[in-house]
Amino acid sequence: MNLNATLFVQMIVFFILAWFSMRFIWPPIVKALDERAKKIADGLAAAERGKQDLELATKRSSDTLRAGKEKYAELVVQAEKQAIQIIEDAKAQAKVEADRIILGGRAAAAHEMTQAKEALRDQVAVLAVIGAERILRREIDAKVHAKLLETIRQEL
């Protein structure tokens, strides 16, 4: 065997193998590597977009939370004002009701006092008649002297 011929055949086999590898094996490997690089780049871009979306969502949520807190504070203030107004209205109604009850009580007391005075006048008139009867030692007819008794009652 000739070393040159062997070397020459090995070179031909090497070039055929290199050509075959470059023609049939290398393109799918490069294609797979390119797809892998594209997936990685897309993943990194998606991660960056996700990060930006997260920052935007965080900002929106903090804005929404702040707006909610402001609305809550406004509602609390309105509720406090409404509670104060309700209390003031209830106080006013209670005062009106108390005044009405007091006036009713005074009217009832005045009516009872008038009735008591009338009863006392009638009793004093009867006592006056009894006293006069005893003084005169004779009987005085209350029906006959009704006008006189009424005048005495009015004077008392």
PDB file of C-alpha atoms in Angstrom:
ATOM      1  CA  MET A   1       0.000   0.000   0.000  1.00  0.00           C
ATOM      2  CA  ASN A   2       1.073   3.313  -0.894  1.00  0.00           C
ATOM      3  CA  LEU A   3       1.029   6.016   1.737  1.00  0.00           C
ATOM      4  CA  ASN A   4       0.209   8.660  -0.834  1.00  0.00           C
ATOM      5  CA  ALA A   5      -2.686   6.701  -2.231  1.00  0.00           C
ATOM      6  CA  THR A   6      -4.042   6.062   1.259  1.00  0.00           C
ATOM      7  CA  LEU A   7      -3.611   9.684   2.150  1.00  0.00           C
ATOM      8  CA  PHE A   8      -5.241  10.699  -1.099  1.00  0.00           C
ATOM      9  CA  VAL A   9      -8.215   8.345  -0.514  1.00  0.00           C
ATOM     10  CA  GLN A  10      -8.567   9.582   3.050  1.00  0.00           C
ATOM     11  CA  MET A  11      -8.606  13.156   1.742  1.00  0.00           C
ATOM     12  CA  ILE A  12     -11.300  12.278  -0.761  1.00  0.00           C
ATOM     13  CA  VAL A  13     -13.329  10.492   1.948  1.00  0.00           C
ATOM     14  CA  PHE A  14     -12.801  13.512   4.249  1.00  0.00           C
ATOM     15  CA  PHE A  15     -14.014  15.944   1.576  1.00  0.00           C
ATOM     16  CA  ILE A  16     -17.003  13.717   0.753  1.00  0.00           C
ATOM     17  CA  LEU A  17     -17.809  13.499   4.471  1.00  0.00           C
ATOM     18  CA  ALA A  18     -17.339  17.284   4.835  1.00  0.00           C
ATOM     19  CA  TRP A  19     -19.477  17.918   1.756  1.00  0.00           C
ATOM     20  CA  PHE A  20     -22.159  15.444   2.999  1.00  0.00           C
ATOM     21  CA  SER A  21     -22.098  17.016   6.484  1.00  0.00           C
ATOM     22  CA  MET A  22     -22.328  20.542   5.075  1.00  0.00           C
ATOM     23  CA  ARG A  23     -25.059  19.547   2.644  1.00  0.00           C
ATOM     24  CA  PHE A  24     -27.298  17.287   4.788  1.00  0.00           C
ATOM     25  CA  ILE A  25     -26.282  17.460   8.477  1.00  0.00           C
ATOM     26  CA  TRP A  26     -25.099  21.026   9.001  1.00  0.00           C
ATOM     27  CA  PRO A  27     -28.283  22.879   7.706  1.00  0.00           C
ATOM     28  CA  PRO A  28     -30.682  21.108  10.148  1.00  0.00           C
ATOM     29  CA  ILE A  29     -28.243  21.772  13.024  1.00  0.00           C
ATOM     30  CA  VAL A  30     -27.911  25.450  12.041  1.00  0.00           C
ATOM     31  CA  LYS A  31     -31.669  25.636  11.563  1.00  0.00           C
ATOM     32  CA  ALA A  32     -32.245  24.104  15.019  1.00  0.00           C
ATOM     33  CA  LEU A  33     -29.700  26.491  16.542  1.00  0.00           C
ATOM     34  CA  ASP A  34     -31.340  29.465  14.795  1.00  0.00           C
ATOM     35  CA  GLU A  35     -34.781  28.360  16.008  1.00  0.00           C
ATOM     36  CA  ARG A  36     -33.409  27.909  19.503  1.00  0.00           C
ATOM     37  CA  ALA A  37     -31.799  31.375  19.380  1.00  0.00           C
ATOM     38  CA  LYS A  38     -35.075  32.834  18.075  1.00  0.00           C
ATOM     39  CA  LYS A  39     -37.028  31.136  20.885  1.00  0.00           C
ATOM     40  CA  ILE A  40     -34.575  32.485  23.438  1.00  0.00           C
ATOM     41  CA  ALA A  41     -34.784  35.975  21.938  1.00  0.00           C
ATOM     42  CA  ASP A  42     -38.607  35.776  21.875  1.00  0.00           C
ATOM     43  CA  GLY A  43     -38.576  34.552  25.470  1.00  0.00           C
ATOM     44  CA  LEU A  44     -36.341  37.421  26.538  1.00  0.00           C
ATOM     45  CA  ALA A  45     -38.536  39.915  24.666  1.00  0.00           C
ATOM     46  CA  ALA A  46     -41.646  38.395  26.261  1.00  0.00           C
ATOM     47  CA  ALA A  47     -39.971  38.595  29.662  1.00  0.00           C
ATOM     48  CA  GLU A  48     -39.158  42.261  29.040  1.00  0.00           C
ATOM     49  CA  ARG A  49     -42.745  42.937  27.918  1.00  0.00           C
ATOM     50  CA  GLY A  50     -43.985  41.041  30.964  1.00  0.00           C
ATOM     51  CA  LYS A  51     -41.767  43.142  33.189  1.00  0.00           C
ATOM     52  CA  GLN A  52     -43.096  46.336  31.596  1.00  0.00           C
ATOM     53  CA  ASP A  53     -46.665  45.044  31.867  1.00  0.00           C
ATOM     54  CA  LEU A  54     -46.041  44.188  35.507  1.00  0.00           C
ATOM     55  CA  GLU A  55     -44.718  47.675  36.196  1.00  0.00           C
ATOM     56  CA  LEU A  56     -47.700  49.181  34.378  1.00  0.00           C
ATOM     57  CA  ALA A  57     -50.135  46.919  36.248  1.00  0.00           C
ATOM     58  CA  THR A  58     -48.438  47.776  39.544  1.00  0.00           C
ATOM     59  CA  LYS A  59     -48.745  51.469  38.773  1.00  0.00           C
ATOM     60  CA  ARG A  60     -52.395  51.070  37.753  1.00  0.00           C
ATOM     61  CA  SER A  61     -53.183  49.027  40.853  1.00  0.00           C
ATOM     62  CA  SER A  62     -51.525  51.611  43.094  1.00  0.00           C
ATOM     63  CA  ASP A  63     -53.468  54.371  41.302  1.00  0.00           C
ATOM     64  CA  THR A  64     -56.682  52.393  41.672  1.00  0.00           C
ATOM     65  CA  LEU A  65     -55.902  51.702  45.330  1.00  0.00           C
ATOM     66  CA  ARG A  66     -55.194  55.393  45.957  1.00  0.00           C
ATOM     67  CA  ALA A  67     -58.424  56.368  44.161  1.00  0.00           C
ATOM     68  CA  GLY A  68     -60.305  53.774  46.222  1.00  0.00           C
ATOM     69  CA  LYS A  69     -58.838  55.151  49.440  1.00  0.00           C
ATOM     70  CA  GLU A  70     -59.790  58.686  48.415  1.00  0.00           C
ATOM     71  CA  LYS A  71     -63.329  57.576  47.575  1.00  0.00           C
ATOM     72  CA  TYR A  72     -63.487  55.678  50.883  1.00  0.00           C
ATOM     73  CA  ALA A  73     -62.353  58.774  52.779  1.00  0.00           C
ATOM     74  CA  GLU A  74     -64.917  60.872  50.895  1.00  0.00           C
ATOM     75  CA  LEU A  75     -67.675  58.359  51.704  1.00  0.00           C
ATOM     76  CA  VAL A  76     -66.647  58.359  55.370  1.00  0.00           C
ATOM     77  CA  VAL A  77     -66.818  62.160  55.460  1.00  0.00           C
ATOM     78  CA  GLN A  78     -70.220  62.094  53.771  1.00  0.00           C
ATOM     79  CA  ALA A  79     -71.442  59.422  56.187  1.00  0.00           C
ATOM     80  CA  GLU A  80     -70.246  61.476  59.154  1.00  0.00           C
ATOM     81  CA  LYS A  81     -71.994  64.567  57.797  1.00  0.00           C
ATOM     82  CA  GLN A  82     -75.151  62.560  57.218  1.00  0.00           C
ATOM     83  CA  ALA A  83     -74.943  61.090  60.724  1.00  0.00           C
ATOM     84  CA  ILE A  84     -74.542  64.581  62.203  1.00  0.00           C
ATOM     85  CA  GLN A  85     -77.505  65.796  60.139  1.00  0.00           C
ATOM     86  CA  ILE A  86     -79.627  62.841  61.267  1.00  0.00           C
ATOM     87  CA  ILE A  87     -78.682  63.513  64.891  1.00  0.00           C
ATOM     88  CA  GLU A  88     -79.535  67.205  64.524  1.00  0.00           C
ATOM     89  CA  ASP A  89     -82.873  66.328  62.898  1.00  0.00           C
ATOM     90  CA  ALA A  90     -83.614  63.840  65.674  1.00  0.00           C
ATOM     91  CA  LYS A  91     -82.752  66.463  68.302  1.00  0.00           C
ATOM     92  CA  ALA A  92     -85.032  68.984  66.606  1.00  0.00           C
ATOM     93  CA  GLN A  93     -87.856  66.445  66.391  1.00  0.00           C
ATOM     94  CA  ALA A  94     -87.309  65.452  70.020  1.00  0.00           C
ATOM     95  CA  LYS A  95     -87.428  69.126  71.068  1.00  0.00           C
ATOM     96  CA  VAL A  96     -90.639  69.662  69.106  1.00  0.00           C
ATOM     97  CA  GLU A  97     -92.137  66.519  70.636  1.00  0.00           C
ATOM     98  CA  ALA A  98     -90.987  67.548  74.127  1.00  0.00           C
ATOM     99  CA  ASP A  99     -92.491  71.014  73.660  1.00  0.00           C
ATOM    100  CA  ARG A 100     -95.728  69.434  72.457  1.00  0.00           C
ATOM    101  CA  ILE A 101     -95.811  67.067  75.443  1.00  0.00           C
ATOM    102  CA  ILE A 102     -95.042  69.943  77.841  1.00  0.00           C
ATOM    103  CA  LEU A 103     -97.799  72.066  76.316  1.00  0.00           C
ATOM    104  CA  GLY A 104    -100.178  69.119  76.537  1.00  0.00           C
ATOM    105  CA  GLY A 105     -99.188  68.542  80.162  1.00  0.00           C
ATOM    106  CA  ARG A 106     -99.627  72.219  80.989  1.00  0.00           C
ATOM    107  CA  ALA A 107    -103.014  72.255  79.289  1.00  0.00           C
ATOM    108  CA  ALA A 108    -104.028  69.107  81.154  1.00  0.00           C
ATOM    109  CA  ALA A 109    -102.753  70.577  84.435  1.00  0.00           C
ATOM    110  CA  ALA A 110    -104.621  73.826  83.757  1.00  0.00           C
ATOM    111  CA  HIS A 111    -107.776  71.873  82.944  1.00  0.00           C
ATOM    112  CA  GLU A 112    -107.428  69.770  86.104  1.00  0.00           C
ATOM    113  CA  MET A 113    -106.740  72.916  88.127  1.00  0.00           C
ATOM    114  CA  THR A 114    -109.860  74.533  86.700  1.00  0.00           C
ATOM    115  CA  GLN A 115    -111.875  71.427  87.538  1.00  0.00           C
ATOM    116  CA  ALA A 116    -110.399  71.364  91.040  1.00  0.00           C
ATOM    117  CA  LYS A 117    -111.280  75.065  91.512  1.00  0.00           C
ATOM    118  CA  GLU A 118    -114.819  74.381  90.306  1.00  0.00           C
ATOM    119  CA  ALA A 119    -115.090  71.439  92.680  1.00  0.00           C
ATOM    120  CA  LEU A 120    -113.718  73.555  95.525  1.00  0.00           C
ATOM    121  CA  ARG A 121    -116.159  76.353  94.715  1.00  0.00           C
ATOM    122  CA  ASP A 122    -119.037  73.882  94.748  1.00  0.00           C
ATOM    123  CA  GLN A 123    -117.828  72.448  98.041  1.00  0.00           C
ATOM    124  CA  VAL A 124    -117.333  75.922  99.550  1.00  0.00           C
ATOM    125  CA  ALA A 125    -120.804  76.893  98.373  1.00  0.00           C
ATOM    126  CA  VAL A 126    -122.237  73.780  99.990  1.00  0.00           C
ATOM    127  CA  LEU A 127    -120.241  74.489 103.147  1.00  0.00           C
ATOM    128  CA  ALA A 128    -121.426  78.088 103.088  1.00  0.00           C
ATOM    129  CA  VAL A 129    -125.016  76.935 102.799  1.00  0.00           C
ATOM    130  CA  ILE A 130    -124.506  74.456 105.617  1.00  0.00           C
ATOM    131  CA  GLY A 131    -122.843  77.152 107.679  1.00  0.00           C
ATOM    132  CA  ALA A 132    -125.640  79.600 106.946  1.00  0.00           C
ATOM    133  CA  GLU A 133    -128.222  76.947 107.756  1.00  0.00           C
ATOM    134  CA  ARG A 134    -126.591  76.284 111.049  1.00  0.00           C
ATOM    135  CA  ILE A 135    -126.346  79.962 111.765  1.00  0.00           C
ATOM    136  CA  LEU A 136    -129.940  80.550 110.956  1.00  0.00           C
ATOM    137  CA  ARG A 137    -130.927  77.226 112.395  1.00  0.00           C
ATOM    138  CA  ARG A 138    -133.291  76.665 109.672  1.00  0.00           C
ATOM    139  CA  GLU A 139    -133.093  74.871 106.410  1.00  0.00           C
ATOM    140  CA  ILE A 140    -132.253  76.747 103.242  1.00  0.00           C
ATOM    141  CA  ASP A 141    -133.465  75.203 100.002  1.00  0.00           C
ATOM    142  CA  ALA A 142    -130.541  74.945  97.579  1.00  0.00           C
ATOM    143  CA  LYS A 143    -132.871  74.753  94.579  1.00  0.00           C
ATOM    144  CA  VAL A 144    -134.674  77.875  95.507  1.00  0.00           C
ATOM    145  CA  HIS A 145    -131.538  79.818  96.186  1.00  0.00           C
ATOM    146  CA  ALA A 146    -129.539  78.479  93.211  1.00  0.00           C
ATOM    147  CA  LYS A 147    -128.946  81.980  91.874  1.00  0.00           C
ATOM    148  CA  LEU A 148    -127.608  83.125  95.204  1.00  0.00           C
ATOM    149  CA  LEU A 149    -125.402  80.030  95.430  1.00  0.00           C
ATOM    150  CA  GLU A 150    -124.063  80.604  91.926  1.00  0.00           C
ATOM    151  CA  THR A 151    -123.148  84.184  92.820  1.00  0.00           C
ATOM    152  CA  ILE A 152    -121.336  82.984  95.945  1.00  0.00           C
ATOM    153  CA  ARG A 153    -119.561  80.339  93.947  1.00  0.00           C
ATOM    154  CA  GLN A 154    -118.415  82.924  91.377  1.00  0.00           C
ATOM    155  CA  GLU A 155    -117.121  85.219  94.087  1.00  0.00           C
ATOM    156  CA  LEU A 156    -114.992  82.438  95.545  1.00  0.00           C
TER     157      LEU A 156
END
